[in-house]
Amino acid sequence: MTKLNTVAVVGAQFGDEGKGKIVDLISKKIDYVVRCQGGNNAGHTIVVRGKKLVTHLIPSGILHPTVKCIIASGVVLDIKVLVEEIEALEKLGLDVKKRLFVSDRAHLILPKHIDRDKNNEISKGKNKIGTTNRGIGPAYEDKVARIGIRAGDLLDKTVANKVLDKEYLKCAEIISPLITDTQSLINDIVFKGKKVLFEGAQGALLDIDHGTYPYVTSSNTTSAGILTGAGIGPNTLKTIIGITKAYITRVGDGPFPSEYDDKNAEKIREKGGEYGATTGRPRRCGYLDLVALKHAILLNGLTDLAITKLDVLDGEEQLQILIGYELNGKKINYFPANLKDLKAVKPIIKTFPGFKSPTAGTRKWDKLPDNAKKYLKYIEKECGVKVKYVSTGPERDDTIIL
Ligand code: IMP
């Protein structure tokens, strides 16, 4: 039996946890990066030779010249966006097409889905979800209704001519050579012992089944979504790393038990640069919610935690962690499914002293201020999952590996 070299990276909050940085860090030693669900609602800001670029579909692993990237069957694919990303990366001198594979089973996002997404939001009025307006939900709707068009269908010119306009037909021509049976490819590389990184998109609390429904995205954002989205068995994932910020943010509407008041939110937003990579929207900010994090740990079967943006908490006099919810006068230790309950919970808070000296740029555990170590150790002990990475700044090397 070949030794498996697989690792999954998933968001343990509402997305935007800084998965891109951890993926980028690990990708150096990886042969393949696989994107499994969601679509161009996700966004990675990457910097190449001083130029800033945001990719929404192609994994940031593409920046490493030996890494191959796979867009697997669970992704919903806007081929126009994909072509734009390929061309932008090629302009930076990267050889993309030889290293990118697109699933023949991935469902397409077409202009009609984007229109429907926008109209759905307008019709919901003040109950809108706050989607990214990229057509994600409607494309998954058509998939589940069994009326979707898949990337593989585009290889048949008659189908392509029927469903695509001129602009999309051109894009289909460009990506056709990349379309392949990724499910076979992925299983082949996994069982050959290649180093494969499965990259989740969004976060556990936006999961269609287990998140804050209906304020969620339309796919399974947990490790289960990686399995179905890539077409692999549950025993193929060896390590599952959950990414959480040292605090928590959310874009879009929906309940948020540990949300800061406006003043504190504004402070963290500015310090942490908390604006959406896809839509530019200001992110809502709060203090770390351990009930939600434990929910994410169970949903994903996390083996490791990566805690990002610790340095954003530098300079705070006092820190808070939400350690429990109180509902109708009783302490509860689960993440309620019912939105009314989730909106009604009162946070039970534990207060920690501020770090006193800065953590920014720290690359060794021993160099962290004692109060930062205590803060991290508390999270690890409460969650029962090893903290493997601590990120202390935007640079790849501003990371403590434990
Ligand atoms: P949709 O995925 O565009 O349908 O949006 C549904 C909800 O998920 C909205 O609240 C979005 O803001 C949120 N969302 C979708 N993708 C991301 C992401 O990559 N990061 C953070 N939030 C996201």
Coordinates of C-alpha atoms and ligand atoms in Angstrom, one line a residue:
M1 CA 0.0 0.0 0.0
T2 CA 1.4 3.4 -1.0
K3 CA 2.0 5.9 1.7
L4 CA -0.5 8.7 1.2
N5 CA 0.8 12.3 1.1
T6 CA -2.4 14.2 1.3
V7 CA -3.4 17.3 3.2
A8 CA -6.7 19.3 3.2
V9 CA -6.9 22.9 4.2
V10 CA -10.3 24.2 5.2
G11 CA -11.8 27.4 6.6
A12 CA -13.0 27.0 10.2
Q13 CA -15.0 30.3 10.4
F14 CA -17.0 32.3 7.9
G15 CA -14.3 32.2 5.1
D16 CA -11.4 34.7 4.7
E17 CA -9.4 33.0 7.4
G18 CA -6.2 33.4 5.5
K19 CA -6.2 29.9 3.9
G20 CA -4.3 31.3 0.9
K21 CA -1.2 32.0 3.0
I22 CA -1.1 28.6 4.6
V23 CA -1.8 26.9 1.3
D24 CA 1.0 29.0 -0.2
L25 CA 3.3 28.0 2.6
I26 CA 2.6 24.3 2.2
S27 CA 2.5 24.4 -1.6
K28 CA 6.2 24.7 -1.9
K29 CA 6.5 21.1 -1.0
I30 CA 3.4 19.9 -3.0
D31 CA 2.9 18.3 -6.4
Y32 CA -0.7 19.1 -6.9
V33 CA -3.3 21.6 -5.4
V34 CA -6.9 20.7 -5.9
R35 CA -9.9 23.1 -5.6
C36 CA -13.0 21.1 -4.8
Q37 CA -16.1 23.3 -4.3
G38 CA -17.5 26.8 -4.6
G39 CA -16.6 29.1 -7.5
N40 CA -15.3 32.6 -8.1
N41 CA -17.0 33.7 -4.9
A42 CA -13.7 32.9 -3.2
G43 CA -10.6 35.1 -3.6
H44 CA -6.9 34.9 -3.0
T45 CA -4.8 38.0 -3.1
I46 CA -1.4 37.1 -4.3
V47 CA 1.7 39.2 -4.9
V48 CA 4.0 38.4 -7.8
R49 CA 7.1 40.5 -8.3
G50 CA 5.5 43.4 -6.4
K51 CA 2.3 43.1 -8.5
K52 CA -1.0 42.4 -6.7
L53 CA -3.4 39.9 -8.3
V54 CA -6.6 38.3 -7.0
T55 CA -7.4 34.8 -8.2
H56 CA -10.9 33.4 -7.6
L57 CA -10.7 30.0 -9.2
I58 CA -7.1 29.0 -9.9
P59 CA -5.4 27.9 -6.7
S60 CA -2.6 30.2 -5.5
G61 CA -0.3 27.1 -5.8
I62 CA 0.0 28.0 -9.5
L63 CA 2.7 30.5 -8.4
H64 CA 5.1 27.7 -7.7
P65 CA 6.4 26.7 -11.1
T66 CA 6.4 22.9 -10.4
V67 CA 3.0 22.8 -8.9
K68 CA 0.0 21.5 -10.9
C69 CA -3.5 22.7 -10.2
I70 CA -6.8 20.9 -10.6
I71 CA -10.3 22.5 -10.6
A72 CA -12.3 19.5 -9.6
S73 CA -15.9 18.4 -10.2
G74 CA -17.6 20.1 -7.2
V75 CA -16.6 23.6 -8.4
V76 CA -19.0 25.8 -10.3
L77 CA -17.1 27.3 -13.1
D78 CA -17.5 30.7 -14.8
I79 CA -15.3 30.0 -17.9
K80 CA -15.0 33.7 -18.7
V81 CA -13.5 34.4 -15.2
L82 CA -11.2 31.4 -15.6
V83 CA -9.9 32.7 -19.0
E84 CA -9.3 36.1 -17.5
E85 CA -7.3 34.6 -14.6
I86 CA -5.2 32.4 -17.0
E87 CA -4.4 35.4 -19.1
A88 CA -3.5 37.6 -16.1
L89 CA -1.2 34.9 -14.8
E90 CA 0.4 34.4 -18.2
K91 CA 1.1 38.1 -18.5
L92 CA 3.2 37.7 -15.3
G93 CA 5.2 35.1 -17.2
L94 CA 3.7 32.0 -15.6
D95 CA 3.1 29.0 -17.7
V96 CA -0.4 28.1 -16.6
K97 CA -2.1 26.0 -19.3
K98 CA 0.4 23.1 -19.0
R99 CA -0.2 22.9 -15.3
L100 CA -4.0 23.4 -15.0
F101 CA -6.6 20.7 -15.3
V102 CA -10.4 21.3 -15.3
S103 CA -13.0 18.7 -14.4
D104 CA -15.3 17.6 -17.2
R105 CA -18.0 17.2 -14.4
A106 CA -17.7 20.8 -13.1
H107 CA -21.0 22.7 -13.7
L108 CA -20.9 26.0 -15.5
I109 CA -21.9 29.4 -14.3
L110 CA -23.5 31.1 -17.2
P111 CA -24.7 34.8 -17.5
K112 CA -28.2 33.7 -16.7
H113 CA -27.1 32.4 -13.3
I114 CA -25.4 35.8 -12.4
D115 CA -28.6 37.6 -13.4
R116 CA -30.7 35.3 -11.3
D117 CA -28.3 35.7 -8.3
K118 CA -28.8 39.5 -8.5
N119 CA -32.5 39.3 -9.0
N120 CA -32.9 36.8 -6.1
E121 CA -31.1 39.2 -3.8
I122 CA -33.2 42.2 -4.9
S123 CA -36.5 40.2 -4.4
K124 CA -35.4 39.3 -0.8
G125 CA -35.1 43.0 0.1
K126 CA -33.9 43.4 3.7
N127 CA -33.7 39.6 4.1
K128 CA -31.0 39.4 1.4
I129 CA -28.1 36.9 1.9
G130 CA -25.4 39.4 0.8
T131 CA -24.1 37.0 -1.9
T132 CA -21.1 37.8 -4.0
N133 CA -23.4 38.1 -7.0
R134 CA -21.3 35.7 -9.0
G135 CA -24.1 33.2 -9.8
I136 CA -22.9 30.6 -7.4
G137 CA -26.3 29.6 -5.8
P138 CA -28.3 29.5 -9.1
A139 CA -25.6 27.4 -10.8
Y140 CA -25.8 24.9 -7.9
E141 CA -29.6 25.1 -8.2
D142 CA -29.5 24.0 -11.8
K143 CA -27.0 21.2 -10.9
V144 CA -29.3 19.8 -8.3
A145 CA -32.3 20.2 -10.5
R146 CA -30.4 18.2 -13.1
I147 CA -30.6 20.8 -15.8
G148 CA -27.0 22.1 -15.5
I149 CA -24.4 22.2 -18.3
R150 CA -21.0 20.7 -17.4
A151 CA -17.6 21.7 -18.6
G152 CA -17.3 18.3 -20.4
D153 CA -20.4 19.2 -22.5
L154 CA -18.5 22.0 -24.1
L155 CA -16.3 19.5 -25.9
D156 CA -19.4 18.8 -28.1
K157 CA -19.5 21.8 -30.4
T158 CA -23.2 21.4 -31.0
V159 CA -24.0 21.7 -27.3
A160 CA -21.5 24.6 -26.9
N161 CA -23.1 26.5 -29.8
K162 CA -26.5 26.0 -28.4
V163 CA -25.8 27.2 -24.8
L164 CA -23.1 29.8 -25.1
D165 CA -22.9 33.3 -26.6
K166 CA -20.0 34.4 -28.8
E167 CA -17.9 35.6 -25.9
Y168 CA -18.3 32.4 -23.9
L169 CA -17.7 30.3 -27.0
K170 CA -14.3 31.9 -27.3
C171 CA -13.5 31.1 -23.7
A172 CA -14.7 27.5 -24.2
E173 CA -12.3 27.1 -27.1
I174 CA -9.4 28.4 -24.9
I175 CA -10.1 26.0 -22.0
S176 CA -11.2 22.9 -23.9
P177 CA -7.7 21.4 -23.9
L178 CA -7.6 21.6 -20.1
I179 CA -10.9 19.7 -19.6
T180 CA -10.3 16.2 -18.4
D181 CA -11.5 13.4 -16.1
T182 CA -10.1 14.9 -12.9
Q183 CA -11.6 12.3 -10.6
S184 CA -9.4 9.6 -12.2
L185 CA -6.5 11.9 -12.3
I186 CA -6.8 12.8 -8.6
N187 CA -7.2 9.2 -7.4
D188 CA -4.3 8.2 -9.6
I189 CA -1.9 10.8 -8.1
V190 CA -3.1 10.2 -4.6
F191 CA -2.5 6.5 -4.7
K192 CA 0.9 7.0 -6.4
G193 CA 1.9 8.8 -3.3
K194 CA 2.1 12.3 -4.9
K195 CA 1.9 15.2 -2.5
V196 CA -1.6 16.5 -2.9
L197 CA -3.1 19.5 -1.2
F198 CA -6.9 19.8 -1.2
E199 CA -7.9 23.4 -0.8
G200 CA -11.3 24.2 0.7
A201 CA -13.1 27.5 -0.1
Q202 CA -15.2 29.7 2.2
G203 CA -15.6 28.3 5.8
A204 CA -17.5 25.8 7.9
L205 CA -20.0 28.4 9.1
L206 CA -21.0 29.1 5.5
D207 CA -21.6 25.4 4.8
I208 CA -25.0 24.8 3.1
D209 CA -25.9 22.0 5.6
H210 CA -24.2 23.0 8.8
G211 CA -23.7 26.8 8.6
T212 CA -25.9 29.7 9.5
Y213 CA -28.6 28.7 7.0
P214 CA -29.9 30.5 4.9
Y215 CA -27.0 33.0 5.3
V216 CA -24.6 30.5 3.8
T217 CA -23.1 29.6 0.5
S218 CA -24.5 26.9 -1.7
S219 CA -21.9 24.1 -1.3
N220 CA -20.4 22.0 1.5
T221 CA -17.4 24.0 2.6
T222 CA -16.2 21.3 5.0
S223 CA -13.8 18.4 4.4
A224 CA -16.9 16.4 3.3
G225 CA -17.2 18.8 0.4
I226 CA -13.6 18.1 -0.5
L227 CA -14.4 14.4 -0.7
T228 CA -17.5 14.7 -2.9
G229 CA -16.0 17.7 -4.8
A230 CA -12.8 15.8 -5.7
G231 CA -14.3 12.4 -6.0
I232 CA -12.1 10.7 -3.4
G233 CA -12.8 8.3 -0.5
P234 CA -12.8 9.5 3.2
N235 CA -9.8 7.5 4.0
T236 CA -7.7 9.5 1.5
L237 CA -7.4 12.6 3.7
K238 CA -4.5 12.1 6.0
T239 CA -4.2 15.6 7.6
I240 CA -7.0 18.1 7.8
I241 CA -5.9 21.6 8.7
G242 CA -8.5 24.1 9.9
I243 CA -7.7 27.8 9.5
T244 CA -9.0 30.3 12.0
K245 CA -8.1 33.9 12.6
A246 CA -7.1 34.8 16.1
Y247 CA -10.4 36.7 16.0
I248 CA -13.3 36.3 13.5
T249 CA -14.8 38.1 10.6
R250 CA -17.8 37.7 8.3
V251 CA -18.9 39.3 5.0
G252 CA -22.5 39.4 4.0
D253 CA -25.5 39.2 6.3
G254 CA -26.4 36.7 9.0
P255 CA -26.1 36.1 12.7
F256 CA -22.7 36.7 14.4
P257 CA -22.7 36.1 18.2
S258 CA -19.3 37.6 18.9
E259 CA -19.6 40.6 16.7
Y260 CA -17.7 43.7 18.1
D261 CA -19.5 47.0 18.6
D262 CA -18.9 49.5 15.7
K263 CA -15.8 51.1 17.3
N264 CA -13.9 47.9 18.0
A265 CA -15.0 46.5 14.7
E266 CA -13.6 49.5 12.9
K267 CA -10.3 49.3 14.7
I268 CA -9.7 45.6 13.9
R269 CA -11.0 46.1 10.3
E270 CA -8.4 48.8 9.7
K271 CA -5.6 46.9 11.5
G272 CA -6.4 43.7 9.7
G273 CA -7.2 45.1 6.3
E274 CA -10.5 43.4 6.6
Y275 CA -12.1 44.1 3.2
G276 CA -13.4 41.3 0.9
A277 CA -10.9 40.1 -1.8
T278 CA -13.8 39.4 -4.2
T279 CA -16.3 42.2 -3.6
G280 CA -14.2 44.8 -1.6
R281 CA -17.0 44.9 1.0
P282 CA -15.9 45.8 4.6
R283 CA -15.9 42.7 6.7
R284 CA -17.8 42.5 10.0
C285 CA -15.4 41.8 12.9
G286 CA -15.7 40.0 16.2
Y287 CA -13.7 38.2 18.9
L288 CA -12.9 34.6 18.6
D289 CA -15.9 32.3 19.1
L290 CA -14.9 28.9 20.5
V291 CA -18.4 27.4 20.3
A292 CA -18.3 28.1 16.5
L293 CA -14.7 26.8 16.3
K294 CA -15.5 23.6 18.1
H295 CA -18.5 23.1 15.7
A296 CA -16.1 23.5 12.8
I297 CA -13.6 21.1 14.3
L298 CA -16.3 18.4 14.5
L299 CA -17.7 19.0 11.1
N300 CA -14.3 18.8 9.5
G301 CA -12.6 16.2 11.6
L302 CA -9.7 18.6 12.0
T303 CA -6.3 17.2 12.9
D304 CA -4.5 20.5 13.1
L305 CA -5.3 24.2 13.6
A306 CA -3.6 27.2 11.9
I307 CA -4.2 30.4 13.7
T308 CA -3.7 33.5 11.5
K309 CA -3.4 37.2 11.9
L310 CA -2.3 37.0 15.6
D311 CA -0.4 40.3 15.1
V312 CA -3.7 42.1 14.4
L313 CA -4.4 41.8 18.1
D314 CA -1.1 43.5 19.0
G315 CA -1.5 46.6 21.1
E316 CA -4.9 45.6 22.5
E317 CA -5.1 46.2 26.2
Q318 CA -7.4 43.3 26.8
L319 CA -8.6 40.4 24.6
Q320 CA -11.8 38.4 24.7
I321 CA -12.7 34.9 23.7
L322 CA -16.3 33.7 23.5
I323 CA -16.3 30.4 25.5
G324 CA -20.0 29.6 25.6
Y325 CA -23.5 30.7 24.7
E326 CA -26.3 31.3 27.0
L327 CA -29.8 30.7 25.6
N328 CA -32.9 31.5 27.6
G329 CA -30.9 31.7 30.8
K330 CA -29.2 28.3 30.2
K331 CA -25.6 27.6 29.0
I332 CA -25.6 25.6 25.8
N333 CA -22.6 23.9 24.3
Y334 CA -23.8 23.5 20.7
F335 CA -24.1 25.8 17.7
P336 CA -27.8 26.3 17.2
A337 CA -29.4 25.5 13.9
N338 CA -32.3 27.8 14.5
L339 CA -31.5 31.4 13.4
K340 CA -33.7 32.9 16.1
D341 CA -31.7 31.0 18.7
L342 CA -28.4 31.9 17.2
K343 CA -29.4 35.6 17.2
A344 CA -30.7 35.3 20.8
V345 CA -27.6 33.7 22.4
K346 CA -25.7 35.8 24.9
P347 CA -21.9 35.3 24.7
I348 CA -20.1 34.0 27.8
I349 CA -16.7 35.7 27.6
K350 CA -13.3 35.0 29.0
T351 CA -11.0 37.9 29.2
F352 CA -7.2 37.8 28.6
P353 CA -4.6 40.4 29.1
G354 CA -3.2 42.0 25.9
F355 CA 0.1 40.7 24.5
K356 CA 2.2 43.7 25.9
S357 CA 4.9 43.4 23.3
P358 CA 4.2 42.9 19.5
T359 CA 3.9 39.5 17.9
A360 CA 4.2 40.9 14.3
G361 CA 6.8 39.1 12.3
T362 CA 7.6 36.6 15.0
R363 CA 8.8 33.3 13.5
K364 CA 9.7 31.3 16.6
W365 CA 7.4 30.2 19.4
D366 CA 10.0 31.1 22.0
K367 CA 10.1 34.7 20.8
L368 CA 6.3 35.2 21.4
P369 CA 5.3 37.3 24.4
D370 CA 4.1 35.1 27.3
N371 CA 0.5 36.5 27.0
A372 CA 0.3 35.5 23.4
K373 CA 1.5 32.0 24.2
K374 CA -1.2 31.8 26.9
Y375 CA -3.9 32.9 24.5
L376 CA -2.8 30.3 21.9
K377 CA -2.4 27.5 24.5
Y378 CA -5.9 28.2 25.9
I379 CA -7.4 27.8 22.4
E380 CA -5.5 24.6 21.8
K381 CA -6.5 23.1 25.2
E382 CA -10.2 24.1 24.8
C383 CA -10.4 22.8 21.3
G384 CA -8.4 19.6 21.8
V385 CA -6.7 20.1 18.4
K386 CA -3.0 20.8 17.9
V387 CA -2.1 24.4 16.9
K388 CA 0.4 23.6 14.1
Y389 CA 0.8 27.0 12.5
V390 CA 0.6 30.6 13.9
S391 CA 0.7 33.4 11.3
T392 CA 2.1 36.7 12.5
G393 CA 2.2 38.8 9.4
P394 CA 1.4 38.8 5.6
E395 CA 4.9 37.5 4.5
R396 CA 5.1 33.7 3.8
D397 CA 7.8 33.4 6.4
D398 CA 6.0 35.3 9.1
T399 CA 4.8 32.0 10.4
I400 CA 5.5 29.9 13.5
I401 CA 5.5 26.2 12.6
L402 CA 5.0 23.9 15.6
Ligands
IMP1 P1 -22.5 33.3 -2.5 O1 -21.4 32.2 -2.2 O2 -22.0 34.3 -3.5 O3 -23.8 32.7 -2.8 O4 -22.7 34.1 -1.1 C1 -23.3 33.5 0.0 C2 -22.7 34.0 1.3 O5 -21.3 33.5 1.4 C3 -22.5 35.5 1.4 O6 -22.6 35.9 2.8 C4 -21.0 35.7 1.0 O7 -20.5 36.9 1.5 C5 -20.4 34.5 1.6 N1 -19.2 34.1 0.8 C6 -19.1 33.5 -0.3 N2 -17.8 33.2 -0.6 C7 -17.1 33.7 0.4 C8 -15.6 33.7 0.6 O8 -14.8 33.2 -0.1 N3 -15.3 34.4 1.8 C9 -16.2 34.9 2.7 N4 -17.5 34.9 2.5 C10 -17.9 34.3 1.3

